[in-house]
CSV table of C-alpha atoms in Angstrom, one decimal:
chain,number,residue,atom,x,y,z
A,260,UNK,CA,265.8,-63.3,105.3
A,261,UNK,CA,268.0,-61.5,108.2
A,262,UNK,CA,266.4,-58.3,109.6
A,263,UNK,CA,269.4,-57.6,111.6
A,264,UNK,CA,270.2,-54.1,109.7
A,265,UNK,CA,266.6,-53.5,109.1
A,266,UNK,CA,265.6,-50.3,110.9
A,267,UNK,CA,262.0,-51.1,110.2
A,268,UNK,CA,262.2,-54.6,111.4
A,269,UNK,CA,259.8,-55.5,114.3
A,270,UNK,CA,261.7,-56.1,117.4
A,271,UNK,CA,261.4,-59.6,118.7
A,272,UNK,CA,260.7,-60.8,122.6
A,273,UNK,CA,260.2,-64.5,123.5
A,274,UNK,CA,257.5,-65.1,125.9
A,275,UNK,CA,255.7,-67.9,127.9
A,276,UNK,CA,253.0,-67.3,125.0
A,277,UNK,CA,255.6,-67.5,122.2
A,278,UNK,CA,257.1,-64.7,119.9
A,279,UNK,CA,255.6,-61.1,120.7
A,280,UNK,CA,256.5,-58.6,118.1
A,281,UNK,CA,256.6,-54.9,118.7
A,282,UNK,CA,255.7,-53.0,115.7
A,283,UNK,CA,256.5,-49.2,115.3
A,284,UNK,CA,255.3,-46.5,112.5
A,285,UNK,CA,258.5,-47.4,110.1
A,286,UNK,CA,256.3,-47.4,107.3
A,287,UNK,CA,255.7,-43.7,108.0
A,288,UNK,CA,258.7,-42.4,109.7
A,289,UNK,CA,260.1,-39.8,107.3
A,290,UNK,CA,263.9,-39.5,107.6
A,291,UNK,CA,264.9,-36.0,106.5
A,292,UNK,CA,269.0,-35.9,105.2
A,293,UNK,CA,271.5,-33.1,105.7
A,294,UNK,CA,270.7,-32.4,101.9
A,295,UNK,CA,267.1,-31.6,103.0
A,296,UNK,CA,267.8,-30.1,106.6
A,297,UNK,CA,265.8,-27.3,105.7
A,298,UNK,CA,262.2,-29.3,105.5
A,299,UNK,CA,260.0,-29.8,108.2
A,300,UNK,CA,257.2,-32.9,109.0
A,301,UNK,CA,254.2,-31.9,110.2
A,302,UNK,CA,250.9,-34.5,111.3
A,303,UNK,CA,247.8,-33.6,109.8
A,304,UNK,CA,245.1,-35.1,111.9
A,305,UNK,CA,243.5,-37.4,113.0
A,306,UNK,CA,241.3,-35.0,114.6
A,307,UNK,CA,238.3,-34.7,112.5
A,308,UNK,CA,238.3,-31.0,111.1
A,309,UNK,CA,240.2,-30.7,107.9
A,310,UNK,CA,240.9,-34.4,107.3
A,311,UNK,CA,237.5,-35.6,106.4
A,312,UNK,CA,237.4,-37.6,109.3
A,313,UNK,CA,239.6,-39.7,111.6
A,314,UNK,CA,242.8,-39.6,108.9
A,315,UNK,CA,246.1,-38.8,109.7
A,316,UNK,CA,248.5,-37.3,107.3
A,317,UNK,CA,252.4,-37.1,107.8
A,318,UNK,CA,253.3,-34.1,105.6
A,319,UNK,CA,257.0,-33.3,104.7
A,320,UNK,CA,257.0,-29.5,103.8
A,321,UNK,CA,259.7,-27.1,102.0
A,322,UNK,CA,257.9,-23.6,103.2
A,323,UNK,CA,254.6,-24.3,102.4
A,324,UNK,CA,255.1,-26.5,99.5
A,325,UNK,CA,254.4,-30.4,100.0
A,326,UNK,CA,257.4,-32.4,98.9
A,327,UNK,CA,256.1,-35.7,100.4
A,328,UNK,CA,252.3,-36.7,101.7
A,329,UNK,CA,251.6,-40.2,103.7
A,330,UNK,CA,248.3,-41.1,104.6
A,331,UNK,CA,248.0,-43.0,108.0
A,332,UNK,CA,244.7,-45.3,108.6
A,333,UNK,CA,243.7,-47.5,110.9
A,334,UNK,CA,242.2,-45.2,113.9
A,335,UNK,CA,238.6,-46.2,113.3
A,336,UNK,CA,239.0,-50.0,112.4
A,337,UNK,CA,236.0,-52.3,113.5
A,338,UNK,CA,237.3,-55.8,112.2
A,339,UNK,CA,234.2,-55.8,110.4
A,340,UNK,CA,234.8,-58.3,107.8
A,341,UNK,CA,236.0,-60.8,110.5
A,342,UNK,CA,233.1,-60.3,112.5
A,343,UNK,CA,230.8,-61.6,109.6
A,344,UNK,CA,232.5,-64.7,109.6
A,345,UNK,CA,231.2,-65.4,112.9
A,346,UNK,CA,227.7,-64.5,112.1
A,347,UNK,CA,225.2,-66.3,110.1
A,348,UNK,CA,224.5,-64.9,106.4
A,349,UNK,CA,221.5,-62.4,107.4
A,350,UNK,CA,223.2,-61.3,110.6
A,351,UNK,CA,226.0,-59.8,108.2
A,352,UNK,CA,224.0,-57.4,106.6
A,353,UNK,CA,223.8,-55.3,110.1
A,354,UNK,CA,227.6,-55.3,110.1
A,355,UNK,CA,228.5,-54.4,106.1
A,356,UNK,CA,226.0,-51.6,106.5
A,357,UNK,CA,228.3,-49.6,109.3
A,358,UNK,CA,231.4,-49.6,107.1
A,359,UNK,CA,230.7,-46.5,104.6
A,360,UNK,CA,228.4,-45.2,107.1
A,361,UNK,CA,227.2,-42.8,104.6
A,362,UNK,CA,226.2,-45.4,102.2
A,363,UNK,CA,225.0,-48.1,104.4
A,364,UNK,CA,222.3,-49.2,101.6
A,365,UNK,CA,224.9,-49.9,99.0
A,366,UNK,CA,227.0,-52.1,101.6
A,367,UNK,CA,224.0,-53.8,101.8
A,368,UNK,CA,222.8,-54.7,98.3
A,369,UNK,CA,226.6,-55.6,97.2
A,370,UNK,CA,226.7,-57.9,100.3
A,371,UNK,CA,223.2,-59.6,99.5
A,372,UNK,CA,223.7,-59.8,96.1
A,373,UNK,CA,227.1,-62.1,96.4
A,374,UNK,CA,225.4,-63.9,98.9
A,375,UNK,CA,222.5,-64.8,96.2
A,376,UNK,CA,224.8,-65.9,93.8
A,377,UNK,CA,226.1,-68.2,95.9
A,378,UNK,CA,222.4,-69.1,96.7
A,379,UNK,CA,221.8,-69.3,93.3
A,380,UNK,CA,218.2,-67.1,93.8
A,381,UNK,CA,216.8,-64.0,91.9
A,382,UNK,CA,215.1,-61.5,94.7
A,383,UNK,CA,211.5,-61.1,93.4
A,384,UNK,CA,211.4,-57.8,91.0
A,385,UNK,CA,209.5,-55.7,93.8
A,386,UNK,CA,212.6,-56.3,95.6
A,387,UNK,CA,214.9,-55.3,93.2
A,388,UNK,CA,213.3,-52.1,92.4
A,389,UNK,CA,213.1,-50.9,96.0
A,390,UNK,CA,216.5,-51.7,96.4
A,391,UNK,CA,217.3,-49.4,93.4
A,392,UNK,CA,215.0,-46.7,94.8
A,393,UNK,CA,216.5,-47.0,98.2
A,394,UNK,CA,220.4,-46.8,96.6
A,395,UNK,CA,219.5,-43.7,94.4
A,396,UNK,CA,218.2,-41.7,97.5
A,397,UNK,CA,221.3,-42.9,99.5
A,398,UNK,CA,223.7,-41.5,96.7
A,399,UNK,CA,222.3,-38.2,97.0
A,400,UNK,CA,222.4,-38.3,100.8
A,401,UNK,CA,226.4,-39.1,100.5
A,402,UNK,CA,226.9,-36.5,97.8
A,403,UNK,CA,225.3,-34.1,99.8
A,404,UNK,CA,227.7,-34.4,103.0
A,405,UNK,CA,230.6,-34.7,100.5
A,406,UNK,CA,229.6,-31.2,99.0
A,407,UNK,CA,229.0,-29.8,102.6
A,408,UNK,CA,232.0,-31.0,104.3
A,409,UNK,CA,234.1,-30.0,101.6
A,410,UNK,CA,232.7,-26.7,102.1
A,411,UNK,CA,233.1,-26.7,105.5
A,412,UNK,CA,237.1,-27.7,105.3
A,413,UNK,CA,237.6,-25.1,102.6
A,414,UNK,CA,235.5,-22.0,104.3
A,415,UNK,CA,232.5,-22.1,102.7
A,416,UNK,CA,230.1,-22.5,105.4
A,417,UNK,CA,227.2,-21.5,104.0
A,418,UNK,CA,227.5,-24.6,101.9
A,419,UNK,CA,228.0,-26.9,104.7
A,420,UNK,CA,224.7,-25.6,106.2
A,421,UNK,CA,223.0,-26.1,102.7
A,422,UNK,CA,224.2,-29.5,102.4
A,423,UNK,CA,223.0,-30.7,105.9
A,424,UNK,CA,219.7,-29.3,105.2
A,425,UNK,CA,219.2,-31.4,102.4
A,426,UNK,CA,220.7,-34.5,103.8
A,427,UNK,CA,218.3,-34.2,106.7
A,428,UNK,CA,215.3,-34.4,104.4
A,429,UNK,CA,217.3,-37.7,102.9
A,430,UNK,CA,217.6,-38.9,106.5
A,431,UNK,CA,214.0,-38.4,106.8
A,432,UNK,CA,212.9,-40.2,103.8
A,433,UNK,CA,214.9,-43.0,104.7
A,434,UNK,CA,213.5,-43.3,108.2
A,435,UNK,CA,210.3,-43.3,106.6
A,436,UNK,CA,210.9,-46.1,104.3
A,437,UNK,CA,213.2,-48.1,106.5
A,438,UNK,CA,212.6,-47.4,109.9
A,439,UNK,CA,216.0,-46.2,110.4
A,440,UNK,CA,218.1,-43.2,109.4
A,441,UNK,CA,221.2,-44.9,109.1
A,442,UNK,CA,222.4,-48.6,109.3
A,443,UNK,CA,219.4,-49.9,108.0
A,444,UNK,CA,219.6,-53.3,108.0
A,445,UNK,CA,216.7,-53.3,105.4
A,446,UNK,CA,218.1,-55.4,102.8
A,447,UNK,CA,218.2,-58.9,103.0
A,448,UNK,CA,219.6,-61.9,101.4
A,449,UNK,CA,216.6,-62.7,99.1
A,450,UNK,CA,214.9,-59.3,99.2
A,451,UNK,CA,213.8,-56.6,101.5
A,452,UNK,CA,213.2,-57.0,105.1
A,453,UNK,CA,209.5,-55.7,104.5
A,454,UNK,CA,207.4,-53.6,102.1
A,455,UNK,CA,207.3,-50.1,101.6
A,456,UNK,CA,205.0,-48.7,104.1
A,457,UNK,CA,201.8,-46.9,103.0
A,458,UNK,CA,202.4,-43.4,101.4
A,459,UNK,CA,205.9,-44.1,100.4
A,460,UNK,CA,204.9,-42.8,96.8
A,461,UNK,CA,203.6,-39.4,97.9
A,462,UNK,CA,206.7,-38.9,100.1
A,463,UNK,CA,209.1,-39.7,97.5
A,464,UNK,CA,207.5,-37.3,94.9
A,465,UNK,CA,207.3,-34.8,97.5
A,466,UNK,CA,211.4,-35.5,98.1
A,467,UNK,CA,212.1,-34.8,94.3
A,468,UNK,CA,210.2,-32.0,94.0
A,469,UNK,CA,211.8,-30.6,97.3
A,470,UNK,CA,215.3,-31.4,95.8
A,471,UNK,CA,214.8,-30.2,92.2
A,472,UNK,CA,213.8,-26.9,93.9
A,473,UNK,CA,216.7,-26.6,96.1
A,474,UNK,CA,219.2,-27.9,93.9
A,475,UNK,CA,219.8,-24.5,91.8
A,476,UNK,CA,220.4,-23.0,95.2
A,477,UNK,CA,223.8,-25.0,94.7
A,478,UNK,CA,224.7,-23.5,91.4
A,479,UNK,CA,224.3,-19.7,93.0
A,480,UNK,CA,226.2,-20.4,96.1
A,481,UNK,CA,229.1,-22.3,94.7
A,482,UNK,CA,229.4,-23.5,91.4
A,483,UNK,CA,229.3,-20.1,89.5
A,484,UNK,CA,230.7,-18.3,92.6
A,485,UNK,CA,234.3,-17.1,91.8
A,486,UNK,CA,236.1,-17.8,95.1
A,487,UNK,CA,235.0,-21.2,95.0
A,488,UNK,CA,236.0,-22.3,91.6
A,489,UNK,CA,239.6,-20.1,91.9
A,490,UNK,CA,240.0,-22.2,95.3
A,491,UNK,CA,239.2,-25.4,93.5
A,492,UNK,CA,240.3,-25.3,89.9
A,493,UNK,CA,243.7,-26.8,88.4
A,494,UNK,CA,243.8,-27.9,92.7
A,495,UNK,CA,244.3,-31.8,93.2
A,496,UNK,CA,244.9,-32.2,89.7
A,497,UNK,CA,245.2,-36.2,88.5
A,498,UNK,CA,244.8,-37.3,85.0
A,499,UNK,CA,242.7,-40.5,83.7
A,500,UNK,CA,246.3,-42.4,83.5
A,501,UNK,CA,246.9,-41.5,86.7
A,502,UNK,CA,243.4,-42.7,88.3
A,503,UNK,CA,244.1,-46.1,86.6
A,504,UNK,CA,247.5,-46.8,87.8
A,505,UNK,CA,245.9,-46.0,91.4
A,506,UNK,CA,242.8,-48.2,90.5
A,507,UNK,CA,240.6,-44.8,91.4
A,508,UNK,CA,237.2,-45.5,90.5
A,509,UNK,CA,233.8,-43.2,91.0
A,510,UNK,CA,233.7,-39.4,90.2
A,511,UNK,CA,237.3,-39.1,90.8
A,512,UNK,CA,237.9,-41.2,87.6
A,513,UNK,CA,234.9,-39.7,85.7
A,514,UNK,CA,235.9,-36.3,86.5
A,515,UNK,CA,239.1,-37.2,84.2
A,516,UNK,CA,237.1,-38.4,81.4
A,517,UNK,CA,236.4,-41.9,81.8
A,518,UNK,CA,232.5,-42.3,82.0
A,519,UNK,CA,233.2,-45.4,83.9
A,520,UNK,CA,230.2,-46.3,86.1
A,521,UNK,CA,229.0,-50.0,87.0
A,522,UNK,CA,225.3,-49.1,86.7
A,523,UNK,CA,226.0,-48.6,82.9
A,524,UNK,CA,229.2,-50.6,81.9
A,525,UNK,CA,228.4,-54.2,84.1
A,526,UNK,CA,224.7,-53.4,85.1
A,527,UNK,CA,223.2,-55.0,88.1
A,528,UNK,CA,219.7,-54.7,89.8
A,529,UNK,CA,218.2,-54.1,86.3
A,530,UNK,CA,219.7,-50.3,85.7
A,531,UNK,CA,219.8,-51.2,82.1
A,532,UNK,CA,216.3,-50.7,82.2
A,533,UNK,CA,216.4,-47.0,83.6
A,534,UNK,CA,217.3,-43.6,81.3
A,535,UNK,CA,220.0,-41.6,82.7
A,536,UNK,CA,223.4,-40.2,81.8
A,537,UNK,CA,227.1,-40.8,83.3
A,538,UNK,CA,228.2,-37.1,84.3
A,539,UNK,CA,231.9,-36.8,83.3
A,540,UNK,CA,234.5,-34.2,83.0
A,541,UNK,CA,238.0,-33.7,81.5
A,542,UNK,CA,239.7,-31.1,83.9
A,543,UNK,CA,240.5,-34.0,86.6
A,544,UNK,CA,240.9,-31.5,89.2
A,545,UNK,CA,239.0,-30.9,92.7
A,546,UNK,CA,236.2,-28.4,90.7
A,547,UNK,CA,235.6,-31.2,88.4
A,548,UNK,CA,234.5,-33.6,90.9
A,549,UNK,CA,232.6,-30.9,92.6
A,550,UNK,CA,230.8,-30.8,89.4
A,551,UNK,CA,230.4,-34.4,88.8
A,552,UNK,CA,228.8,-35.0,92.0
A,553,UNK,CA,226.4,-32.1,91.9
A,554,UNK,CA,225.3,-33.6,88.4
A,555,UNK,CA,225.0,-37.1,89.7
A,556,UNK,CA,222.5,-35.8,92.2
A,557,UNK,CA,220.1,-34.6,89.3
A,558,UNK,CA,220.9,-38.0,87.6
A,559,UNK,CA,219.9,-40.1,90.6
A,560,UNK,CA,216.7,-37.8,91.0
A,561,UNK,CA,215.6,-39.1,87.5
A,562,UNK,CA,216.1,-42.8,88.5
A,563,UNK,CA,214.2,-42.3,91.7
A,564,UNK,CA,211.1,-41.1,89.6
A,565,UNK,CA,211.3,-44.4,87.3
A,566,UNK,CA,212.1,-46.6,90.2
A,567,UNK,CA,209.0,-45.1,91.9
A,568,UNK,CA,206.8,-45.5,88.8
A,569,UNK,CA,207.9,-49.0,88.4
A,570,UNK,CA,206.8,-50.2,91.9
A,571,UNK,CA,203.7,-48.9,91.2
A,572,UNK,CA,203.7,-51.3,88.3
A,573,UNK,CA,205.3,-54.4,90.0
A,574,UNK,CA,202.9,-55.4,93.0
A,575,UNK,CA,204.0,-58.5,95.1
A,576,UNK,CA,206.2,-59.9,97.4
A,577,UNK,CA,209.9,-58.3,98.4
A,578,UNK,CA,211.3,-61.5,99.7
A,579,UNK,CA,211.9,-65.2,97.9
A,580,UNK,CA,209.4,-67.6,98.5
A,581,UNK,CA,211.8,-70.2,99.6
A,582,UNK,CA,211.2,-70.6,103.6
A,583,UNK,CA,214.3,-72.0,104.0
A,584,UNK,CA,216.0,-69.0,102.8
A,585,UNK,CA,213.5,-66.3,103.6
A,586,UNK,CA,214.1,-64.3,107.0
A,587,UNK,CA,210.8,-64.0,109.0
A,588,UNK,CA,209.6,-60.4,106.8
A,589,UNK,CA,206.3,-59.8,107.1
A,590,UNK,CA,206.4,-58.9,111.0
A,591,UNK,CA,203.6,-57.5,113.0
A,592,UNK,CA,205.4,-54.8,115.0
A,593,UNK,CA,203.8,-54.5,118.9
A,594,UNK,CA,202.8,-51.0,120.6
A,595,UNK,CA,206.0,-49.7,121.8
A,596,UNK,CA,207.5,-50.2,118.1
A,597,UNK,CA,210.3,-52.3,119.7
A,598,UNK,CA,209.2,-55.9,119.6
A,599,UNK,CA,206.2,-58.3,117.6
A,600,UNK,CA,202.8,-57.9,118.6
A,601,UNK,CA,201.4,-60.5,120.9
A,602,UNK,CA,198.9,-61.7,117.7
A,603,UNK,CA,201.8,-62.2,115.6
A,604,UNK,CA,203.6,-64.4,118.3
A,605,UNK,CA,200.3,-66.5,118.9
A,606,UNK,CA,200.2,-67.0,115.1
A,607,UNK,CA,203.7,-68.2,115.1
A,608,UNK,CA,203.2,-70.3,118.4
A,609,UNK,CA,199.6,-71.6,117.1
A,610,UNK,CA,200.4,-72.5,113.3
A,611,UNK,CA,202.4,-75.7,114.1
A,612,UNK,CA,205.5,-77.2,116.4
A,613,UNK,CA,207.1,-77.9,112.8
A,614,UNK,CA,206.7,-74.2,111.8
A,615,UNK,CA,208.0,-72.9,115.1
A,616,UNK,CA,211.0,-75.0,115.1
A,617,UNK,CA,211.9,-73.8,111.5
A,618,UNK,CA,211.2,-70.3,112.8
A,619,UNK,CA,213.5,-70.7,115.9
A,620,UNK,CA,216.2,-72.8,113.6
A,621,UNK,CA,216.4,-70.3,110.9
A,622,UNK,CA,216.7,-67.3,113.2
A,623,UNK,CA,219.2,-68.7,115.6
A,624,UNK,CA,221.3,-70.7,113.0
A,625,UNK,CA,220.5,-68.9,109.9
A,626,UNK,CA,220.3,-70.9,106.3
A,627,UNK,CA,222.9,-73.1,104.6
A,628,UNK,CA,224.9,-71.6,101.8
A,629,UNK,CA,226.6,-74.2,99.3
A,630,UNK,CA,230.4,-74.2,98.9
A,631,UNK,CA,231.8,-71.9,96.9
A,632,UNK,CA,232.9,-68.1,96.2
A,633,UNK,CA,231.3,-65.0,94.6
A,634,UNK,CA,232.2,-61.5,93.8
A,635,UNK,CA,229.7,-59.0,93.4
A,636,UNK,CA,230.1,-55.2,92.5
A,637,UNK,CA,227.8,-52.1,92.9
A,638,UNK,CA,228.6,-48.8,92.0
A,639,UNK,CA,228.8,-46.8,95.4
A,640,UNK,CA,228.9,-42.9,95.7
A,641,UNK,CA,233.0,-43.4,96.0
A,642,UNK,CA,232.9,-46.0,93.3
A,643,UNK,CA,233.3,-49.6,92.8
A,644,UNK,CA,232.3,-51.2,95.9
A,645,UNK,CA,233.0,-54.7,95.9
A,646,UNK,CA,232.0,-58.1,98.0
A,647,UNK,CA,234.3,-61.3,97.7
A,648,UNK,CA,232.3,-64.1,100.0
A,649,UNK,CA,233.6,-67.8,100.5
A,650,UNK,CA,231.6,-70.4,101.5
A,651,UNK,CA,232.1,-74.0,103.1
A,652,UNK,CA,228.5,-75.1,103.0
A,653,UNK,CA,227.9,-73.7,106.4
A,654,UNK,CA,225.3,-71.0,107.8
A,655,UNK,CA,228.1,-68.6,108.3
A,656,UNK,CA,230.5,-67.2,106.0
A,657,UNK,CA,234.1,-68.9,105.9
A,658,UNK,CA,235.6,-65.6,104.6
A,659,UNK,CA,234.4,-62.4,103.8
A,660,UNK,CA,236.7,-59.6,101.9
A,661,UNK,CA,235.3,-55.9,100.7
A,662,UNK,CA,237.0,-54.2,97.9
A,663,UNK,CA,236.4,-50.8,99.7
A,664,UNK,CA,236.3,-47.7,97.5
A,665,UNK,CA,237.7,-45.2,99.8
A,666,UNK,CA,240.5,-47.5,100.6
A,667,UNK,CA,241.4,-47.7,97.4
A,668,UNK,CA,240.8,-43.9,96.3
A,669,UNK,CA,242.8,-42.6,99.2
A,670,UNK,CA,245.7,-43.7,97.2
A,671,UNK,CA,245.6,-40.6,95.2
A,672,UNK,CA,246.2,-38.2,98.0
A,673,UNK,CA,250.0,-38.1,97.5
A,674,UNK,CA,249.7,-37.8,93.5
A,675,UNK,CA,247.3,-34.9,94.0
A,676,UNK,CA,249.0,-33.1,97.1
A,677,UNK,CA,253.0,-33.5,96.3
A,678,UNK,CA,254.2,-30.5,94.7
A,679,UNK,CA,251.2,-28.3,95.7
A,680,UNK,CA,250.9,-26.1,98.7
A,681,UNK,CA,249.9,-27.2,102.1
A,682,UNK,CA,246.5,-25.4,102.0
A,683,UNK,CA,245.4,-27.4,99.0
A,684,UNK,CA,245.9,-30.6,100.7
A,685,UNK,CA,242.8,-30.0,102.3
A,686,UNK,CA,240.7,-29.5,99.0
A,687,UNK,CA,242.4,-32.8,97.5
A,688,UNK,CA,241.3,-34.6,100.3
A,689,UNK,CA,237.8,-33.2,100.5
A,690,UNK,CA,237.6,-34.3,96.8
A,691,UNK,CA,238.4,-37.9,97.3
A,692,UNK,CA,235.7,-37.9,99.7
A,693,UNK,CA,237.3,-41.0,101.9
A,694,UNK,CA,235.0,-42.5,104.6
A,695,UNK,CA,237.2,-43.7,107.0
A,696,UNK,CA,234.6,-46.6,108.5
A,697,UNK,CA,234.8,-47.4,104.7
A,698,UNK,CA,238.8,-47.3,104.8
A,699,UNK,CA,239.4,-49.2,108.1
A,700,UNK,CA,236.3,-51.4,108.3
């Protein structure tokens, strides 16, 4: 194929190392012809405020009306999928948890479900219930950040301070349960890193009570507030057929009237055993997406209560019994909180030389996974989060690819924004709730 007359073709240069291509931003260059010489092109972003992250939007404006909108991504690229292919299967958890950094537990669970599918193993019941508990706590925190940052970007600063106030409660709870506020790496192939700490039930119960007390304040502050409604109603409209054509999932799709939630339609982690509703709306605008997310927080609180009750009824291990798979989970932490205690090290050293060698090889090399490929999905706060893993029988993945909902949902931005005012682009992007760590990964 000739590229001589292609203005977007990459320029070639022959070097001693081979052919080097110089790629320019041709795919987002906007060429305004004589017919539209009254239009201007502006860049919105990639600075953080009002673009919901390091996202660059190229807007072609006629007055204050958006004629064309394009998103430019890649400013936060981390190469997580490729990095996973150079680490063992367990170490992959520490990478994927950093993709969508507002919902790390979902990344971990989706990845581990795919690994477990390849291994043909089922985690213990207590570990599965624990995963549900952690995911729903995490879902609340993620939705709170969406509401808070959306409020900040639109000028509702009290909504921002309230949202982050409650999110801090979520992070305190997650830190108590897993040891870290974010990027937990607490979910492992085969189960959980450790059992929940003493006092977890009381802390979870107190959190649910606090959220039930605080959530009505959001209805007073935002839901029924005239300015908030006028700012969001009939803005960023996307009907259900547009959502399906663009692959949008999560609150965007449910706000257009389709109750598609993988926890109900394709249950995993025993979600079919929990009693909860799937909030939907019919308007398909920014206000509908706000209401759906707020309603989902209420439903998550229901699931958290049920999961906590199930955990009390299901004592037992949180990691599979197979010592060839199970990462050493029941560790005794040293006094500094940083390493294994001397007693634990003496126990490992004193058992037998064979167990010490096995422990060393499991931690350094990892376990072997049978050849094959698997795809697993979870319902993240932003929609369908899928992991496609390929194994060649080794101790690390041959290929890791993620179907990241923020990346797919971002395609809806032009459809929501074109034909509207430039100020409404900010409302539309906030209602999509893209997390750029997941988009660029």
